[in-house]
Amino acid sequence: MNRPGQSLSVDSSLSSTGLQVEIGPFLVRVRSELPVVATHLSLLYCDFPIRAVPEGQFDVAIVGGSGLHRWWRPQAMAVVNGARPYLPLPAVLGGAVMEWGLNWCIGNKAHRFLVLHAAVVERGGNAIILPAPPGSGKSTLCAALVYSGWRLLSDEFAIVDPDTRQLLPSPRPLSLKEGSIEIIRRRHPSVVYGPEGHDVEGTRFVHARPPSASVQRAHEPATASCVIFPRYVPGKETTIERVPKAHALMDLAGQSFNIAYNGTKGFDCLTRMVGQSDCLRLEYSDLDDVLVQLNRLIAA
Amino acid sequence: MTEIEKPRRWKAPVLVWTRFEDSTEWVVFNPQSTELHLINEVAHRLWALASEGRARTVEDLAVALAAEDAPVSSEALRFTRDMLVFMDDTGLLQPA
């Protein structure tokens, strides 16, 4: 096993039987012959427990193209627990394909938890759930918070244990898109970033290494104290206003991948979590100001 | 007279209702459809009246909902009818 914090040497197991990466509650077996996947792991997963063990709840293989595609326009395709959820992409996107394959696993297979599309951050024992549709500025806000001292639980999924209503961390590389890449790079130049790429829709993206301290606390659950629906509005002063809890519950359930699988237990879990949280709508344009306000809010 | 306006008996399936202290609205979870619905207090009262199990017309329910002796407005009748159709469609009420 690698030692967290030290540089990871991704050995030949990756291309043969696979490596087991521990991401919070998930053990993921990763396999790939593509050098770009080894580089992705070395660069962005150096703080994670990684073992040369050919097992995992999720089996993510990033395979190259077959036939002519091995040499002519090499490809990367995710084979996830035997399924191929995405079309092949250029091989240079192999690291990103691995991330998207993992997203597919968590969104579609982690049914022992309640899984919501939301970022989760924590400070001083208070976790904030940030559910929002793409383009709302959720990931930018999440990155600004976690590179300023907040703990990252996830920038993509709120993983809730339906028995305890605790939020389980699954910190992984943060996904930044378009203009937020430059915003976060300018604010945090010392963070390690992967290579930039364009996804199938032409959106420019980059992955950023999660803070080491968050990865080291990946087995420390947190309790939700706030549900905040963020929205980036250019030129707007920061406003934070209350949302009726019934509306927050509806919106949060709308971001759930698997409330149908969890049934009444999942609904009860969401209801209690909303009941114990302040539910707020945040509109912002100035990251410095919103950080001050959220620090003040959580301290209060 | 449409089907929904005729005297009907309704029954309530197993549902999970939630209301928070900061508003009068209800969130109801239907375990059969696994869908959630946000409904206001009046609609919740209508559901409670309809699910008492007595055969009632839309007008009977609108009158009971208004809890007044005066004739109910066409708006109240429309609300009652539309809400019964919604509850029937979403499985919050079932024909008994």
PDB file of N, CA and C in Angstrom, chain A residues 71-123:
ATOM      1  N   TRP A  71      -3.793   2.292 -32.745  1.00  0.00           N
ATOM      2  CA  TRP A  71      -2.725   3.164 -33.280  1.00  0.00           C
ATOM      3  C   TRP A  71      -3.284   4.448 -33.892  1.00  0.00           C
ATOM      4  N   TRP A  72      -4.439   4.313 -34.512  1.00  0.00           N
ATOM      5  CA  TRP A  72      -5.022   5.455 -35.219  1.00  0.00           C
ATOM      6  C   TRP A  72      -6.140   6.025 -34.330  1.00  0.00           C
ATOM      7  N   ARG A  73      -5.971   7.251 -33.878  1.00  0.00           N
ATOM      8  CA  ARG A  73      -6.904   7.874 -32.939  1.00  0.00           C
ATOM      9  C   ARG A  73      -7.189   6.954 -31.739  1.00  0.00           C
ATOM     10  N   PRO A  74      -6.171   6.736 -30.882  1.00  0.00           N
ATOM     11  CA  PRO A  74      -6.363   5.828 -29.731  1.00  0.00           C
ATOM     12  C   PRO A  74      -7.517   6.288 -28.845  1.00  0.00           C
ATOM     13  N   GLN A  75      -8.192   5.319 -28.286  1.00  0.00           N
ATOM     14  CA  GLN A  75      -9.399   5.614 -27.509  1.00  0.00           C
ATOM     15  C   GLN A  75      -9.297   5.143 -26.062  1.00  0.00           C
ATOM     16  N   ALA A  76     -10.197   5.681 -25.236  1.00  0.00           N
ATOM     17  CA  ALA A  76     -10.353   5.207 -23.855  1.00  0.00           C
ATOM     18  C   ALA A  76     -11.833   4.958 -23.626  1.00  0.00           C
ATOM     19  N   MET A  77     -12.123   3.794 -23.111  1.00  0.00           N
ATOM     20  CA  MET A  77     -13.527   3.471 -22.834  1.00  0.00           C
ATOM     21  C   MET A  77     -13.642   2.881 -21.432  1.00  0.00           C
ATOM     22  N   ALA A  78     -14.651   3.325 -20.683  1.00  0.00           N
ATOM     23  CA  ALA A  78     -14.870   2.796 -19.335  1.00  0.00           C
ATOM     24  C   ALA A  78     -15.713   1.524 -19.418  1.00  0.00           C
ATOM     25  N   VAL A  79     -15.203   0.468 -18.778  1.00  0.00           N
ATOM     26  CA  VAL A  79     -16.001  -0.752 -18.601  1.00  0.00           C
ATOM     27  C   VAL A  79     -16.208  -0.873 -17.092  1.00  0.00           C
ATOM     28  N   VAL A  80     -17.448  -0.653 -16.675  1.00  0.00           N
ATOM     29  CA  VAL A  80     -17.740  -0.496 -15.260  1.00  0.00           C
ATOM     30  C   VAL A  80     -18.624  -1.645 -14.792  1.00  0.00           C
ATOM     31  N   ASN A  81     -18.091  -2.483 -13.918  1.00  0.00           N
ATOM     32  CA  ASN A  81     -18.800  -3.693 -13.482  1.00  0.00           C
ATOM     33  C   ASN A  81     -19.367  -4.442 -14.694  1.00  0.00           C
ATOM     34  N   GLY A  82     -18.592  -4.464 -15.763  1.00  0.00           N
ATOM     35  CA  GLY A  82     -18.988  -5.199 -16.969  1.00  0.00           C
ATOM     36  C   GLY A  82     -19.817  -4.386 -17.950  1.00  0.00           C
ATOM     37  N   ALA A  83     -20.328  -3.228 -17.525  1.00  0.00           N
ATOM     38  CA  ALA A  83     -21.155  -2.402 -18.420  1.00  0.00           C
ATOM     39  C   ALA A  83     -20.304  -1.331 -19.086  1.00  0.00           C
ATOM     40  N   ARG A  84     -20.757  -0.882 -20.234  1.00  0.00           N
ATOM     41  CA  ARG A  84     -20.052   0.191 -20.951  1.00  0.00           C
ATOM     42  C   ARG A  84     -21.002   1.384 -21.035  1.00  0.00           C
ATOM     43  N   PRO A  85     -20.989   2.217 -19.991  1.00  0.00           N
ATOM     44  CA  PRO A  85     -22.004   3.280 -19.948  1.00  0.00           C
ATOM     45  C   PRO A  85     -21.765   4.439 -20.905  1.00  0.00           C
ATOM     46  N   TYR A  86     -20.544   4.579 -21.403  1.00  0.00           N
ATOM     47  CA  TYR A  86     -20.248   5.733 -22.255  1.00  0.00           C
ATOM     48  C   TYR A  86     -19.620   5.301 -23.573  1.00  0.00           C
ATOM     49  N   LEU A  87     -19.741   6.166 -24.548  1.00  0.00           N
ATOM     50  CA  LEU A  87     -19.058   5.942 -25.820  1.00  0.00           C
ATOM     51  C   LEU A  87     -17.549   6.149 -25.605  1.00  0.00           C
ATOM     52  N   PRO A  88     -16.721   5.545 -26.469  1.00  0.00           N
ATOM     53  CA  PRO A  88     -15.280   5.756 -26.328  1.00  0.00           C
ATOM     54  C   PRO A  88     -14.917   7.217 -26.549  1.00  0.00           C
ATOM     55  N   LEU A  89     -13.862   7.644 -25.857  1.00  0.00           N
ATOM     56  CA  LEU A  89     -13.358   9.009 -25.991  1.00  0.00           C
ATOM     57  C   LEU A  89     -11.880   8.940 -26.360  1.00  0.00           C
ATOM     58  N   PRO A  90     -11.288  10.043 -26.791  1.00  0.00           N
ATOM     59  CA  PRO A  90      -9.856   9.997 -27.094  1.00  0.00           C
ATOM     60  C   PRO A  90      -9.049   9.520 -25.894  1.00  0.00           C
ATOM     61  N   ALA A  91      -8.006   8.749 -26.157  1.00  0.00           N
ATOM     62  CA  ALA A  91      -7.213   8.136 -25.079  1.00  0.00           C
ATOM     63  C   ALA A  91      -6.641   9.157 -24.106  1.00  0.00           C
ATOM     64  N   VAL A  92      -6.369  10.378 -24.574  1.00  0.00           N
ATOM     65  CA  VAL A  92      -5.792  11.387 -23.670  1.00  0.00           C
ATOM     66  C   VAL A  92      -6.762  11.722 -22.536  1.00  0.00           C
ATOM     67  N   LEU A  93      -8.043  11.387 -22.697  1.00  0.00           N
ATOM     68  CA  LEU A  93      -9.033  11.661 -21.648  1.00  0.00           C
ATOM     69  C   LEU A  93      -9.203  10.465 -20.707  1.00  0.00           C
ATOM     70  N   GLY A  94      -8.273   9.528 -20.737  1.00  0.00           N
ATOM     71  CA  GLY A  94      -8.398   8.307 -19.931  1.00  0.00           C
ATOM     72  C   GLY A  94      -8.631   8.566 -18.447  1.00  0.00           C
ATOM     73  N   GLY A  95      -7.923   9.563 -17.879  1.00  0.00           N
ATOM     74  CA  GLY A  95      -8.107   9.890 -16.460  1.00  0.00           C
ATOM     75  C   GLY A  95      -9.520  10.376 -16.184  1.00  0.00           C
ATOM     76  N   ALA A  96     -10.005  11.236 -17.073  1.00  0.00           N
ATOM     77  CA  ALA A  96     -11.368  11.760 -16.909  1.00  0.00           C
ATOM     78  C   ALA A  96     -12.389  10.641 -17.102  1.00  0.00           C
ATOM     79  N   VAL A  97     -12.116   9.736 -18.030  1.00  0.00           N
ATOM     80  CA  VAL A  97     -13.028   8.600 -18.263  1.00  0.00           C
ATOM     81  C   VAL A  97     -13.147   7.766 -16.995  1.00  0.00           C
ATOM     82  N   MET A  98     -12.009   7.612 -16.288  1.00  0.00           N
ATOM     83  CA  MET A  98     -12.040   6.883 -15.016  1.00  0.00           C
ATOM     84  C   MET A  98     -12.950   7.613 -14.017  1.00  0.00           C
ATOM     85  N   GLU A  99     -12.821   8.938 -13.930  1.00  0.00           N
ATOM     86  CA  GLU A  99     -13.661   9.710 -13.001  1.00  0.00           C
ATOM     87  C   GLU A  99     -15.142   9.567 -13.356  1.00  0.00           C
ATOM     88  N   TRP A 100     -15.451   9.656 -14.642  1.00  0.00           N
ATOM     89  CA  TRP A 100     -16.854   9.562 -15.058  1.00  0.00           C
ATOM     90  C   TRP A 100     -17.383   8.145 -14.844  1.00  0.00           C
ATOM     91  N   GLY A 101     -16.510   7.145 -15.015  1.00  0.00           N
ATOM     92  CA  GLY A 101     -16.912   5.764 -14.727  1.00  0.00           C
ATOM     93  C   GLY A 101     -17.241   5.594 -13.249  1.00  0.00           C
ATOM     94  N   LEU A 102     -16.423   6.232 -12.403  1.00  0.00           N
ATOM     95  CA  LEU A 102     -16.684   6.185 -10.955  1.00  0.00           C
ATOM     96  C   LEU A 102     -17.987   6.899 -10.614  1.00  0.00           C
ATOM     97  N   ASN A 103     -18.225   8.033 -11.263  1.00  0.00           N
ATOM     98  CA  ASN A 103     -19.497   8.741 -11.043  1.00  0.00           C
ATOM     99  C   ASN A 103     -20.677   7.840 -11.385  1.00  0.00           C
ATOM    100  N   TRP A 104     -20.527   7.116 -12.487  1.00  0.00           N
ATOM    101  CA  TRP A 104     -21.603   6.219 -12.928  1.00  0.00           C
ATOM    102  C   TRP A 104     -21.859   5.145 -11.858  1.00  0.00           C
ATOM    103  N   CYS A 105     -20.765   4.596 -11.304  1.00  0.00           N
ATOM    104  CA  CYS A 105     -20.900   3.569 -10.255  1.00  0.00           C
ATOM    105  C   CYS A 105     -21.681   4.120  -9.061  1.00  0.00           C
ATOM    106  N   ILE A 106     -21.253   5.283  -8.579  1.00  0.00           N
ATOM    107  CA  ILE A 106     -21.852   5.821  -7.352  1.00  0.00           C
ATOM    108  C   ILE A 106     -23.308   6.216  -7.600  1.00  0.00           C
ATOM    109  N   GLY A 107     -23.555   6.837  -8.757  1.00  0.00           N
ATOM    110  CA  GLY A 107     -24.922   7.262  -9.065  1.00  0.00           C
ATOM    111  C   GLY A 107     -25.874   6.103  -9.328  1.00  0.00           C
ATOM    112  N   ASN A 108     -25.337   4.991  -9.852  1.00  0.00           N
ATOM    113  CA  ASN A 108     -26.220   3.901 -10.281  1.00  0.00           C
ATOM    114  C   ASN A 108     -26.168   2.640  -9.439  1.00  0.00           C
ATOM    115  N   LYS A 109     -25.120   2.511  -8.600  1.00  0.00           N
ATOM    116  CA  LYS A 109     -24.946   1.228  -7.905  1.00  0.00           C
ATOM    117  C   LYS A 109     -24.838   1.328  -6.380  1.00  0.00           C
ATOM    118  N   ALA A 110     -24.669   2.515  -5.849  1.00  0.00           N
ATOM    119  CA  ALA A 110     -24.417   2.623  -4.400  1.00  0.00           C
ATOM    120  C   ALA A 110     -25.743   2.723  -3.635  1.00  0.00           C
ATOM    121  N   HIS A 111     -26.605   1.719  -3.829  1.00  0.00           N
ATOM    122  CA  HIS A 111     -27.966   1.851  -3.305  1.00  0.00           C
ATOM    123  C   HIS A 111     -28.098   1.570  -1.810  1.00  0.00           C
ATOM    124  N   ARG A 112     -27.017   1.130  -1.160  1.00  0.00           N
ATOM    125  CA  ARG A 112     -27.142   0.980   0.299  1.00  0.00           C
ATOM    126  C   ARG A 112     -27.097   2.352   0.959  1.00  0.00           C
ATOM    127  N   PHE A 113     -26.739   3.360   0.179  1.00  0.00           N
ATOM    128  CA  PHE A 113     -26.763   4.742   0.674  1.00  0.00           C
ATOM    129  C   PHE A 113     -27.824   5.522  -0.095  1.00  0.00           C
ATOM    130  N   LEU A 114     -28.193   6.661   0.487  1.00  0.00           N
ATOM    131  CA  LEU A 114     -29.005   7.600  -0.270  1.00  0.00           C
ATOM    132  C   LEU A 114     -28.009   8.526  -0.963  1.00  0.00           C
ATOM    133  N   VAL A 115     -28.088   8.598  -2.270  1.00  0.00           N
ATOM    134  CA  VAL A 115     -27.095   9.366  -3.038  1.00  0.00           C
ATOM    135  C   VAL A 115     -27.770  10.574  -3.689  1.00  0.00           C
ATOM    136  N   LEU A 116     -27.239  11.747  -3.398  1.00  0.00           N
ATOM    137  CA  LEU A 116     -27.802  12.983  -3.948  1.00  0.00           C
ATOM    138  C   LEU A 116     -26.757  13.675  -4.817  1.00  0.00           C
ATOM    139  N   HIS A 117     -27.214  14.346  -5.858  1.00  0.00           N
ATOM    140  CA  HIS A 117     -26.290  15.143  -6.668  1.00  0.00           C
ATOM    141  C   HIS A 117     -26.064  16.463  -5.939  1.00  0.00           C
ATOM    142  N   ALA A 118     -24.954  16.531  -5.214  1.00  0.00           N
ATOM    143  CA  ALA A 118     -24.676  17.721  -4.401  1.00  0.00           C
ATOM    144  C   ALA A 118     -23.225  17.687  -3.959  1.00  0.00           C
ATOM    145  N   ALA A 119     -22.649  18.868  -3.788  1.00  0.00           N
ATOM    146  CA  ALA A 119     -21.339  18.946  -3.134  1.00  0.00           C
ATOM    147  C   ALA A 119     -21.579  18.981  -1.630  1.00  0.00           C
ATOM    148  N   VAL A 120     -20.599  18.498  -0.868  1.00  0.00           N
ATOM    149  CA  VAL A 120     -20.696  18.555   0.588  1.00  0.00           C
ATOM    150  C   VAL A 120     -19.361  19.021   1.154  1.00  0.00           C
ATOM    151  N   VAL A 121     -19.417  20.044   1.992  1.00  0.00           N
ATOM    152  CA  VAL A 121     -18.210  20.551   2.655  1.00  0.00           C
ATOM    153  C   VAL A 121     -18.507  20.672   4.151  1.00  0.00           C
ATOM    154  N   GLU A 122     -17.437  20.728   4.937  1.00  0.00           N
ATOM    155  CA  GLU A 122     -17.639  20.762   6.397  1.00  0.00           C
ATOM    156  C   GLU A 122     -16.606  21.651   7.049  1.00  0.00           C
ATOM    157  N   ARG A 123     -17.029  22.325   8.091  1.00  0.00           N
ATOM    158  CA  ARG A 123     -16.089  23.086   8.912  1.00  0.00           C
ATOM    159  C   ARG A 123     -16.632  23.100  10.338  1.00  0.00           C
TER     160      ARG A 123
END
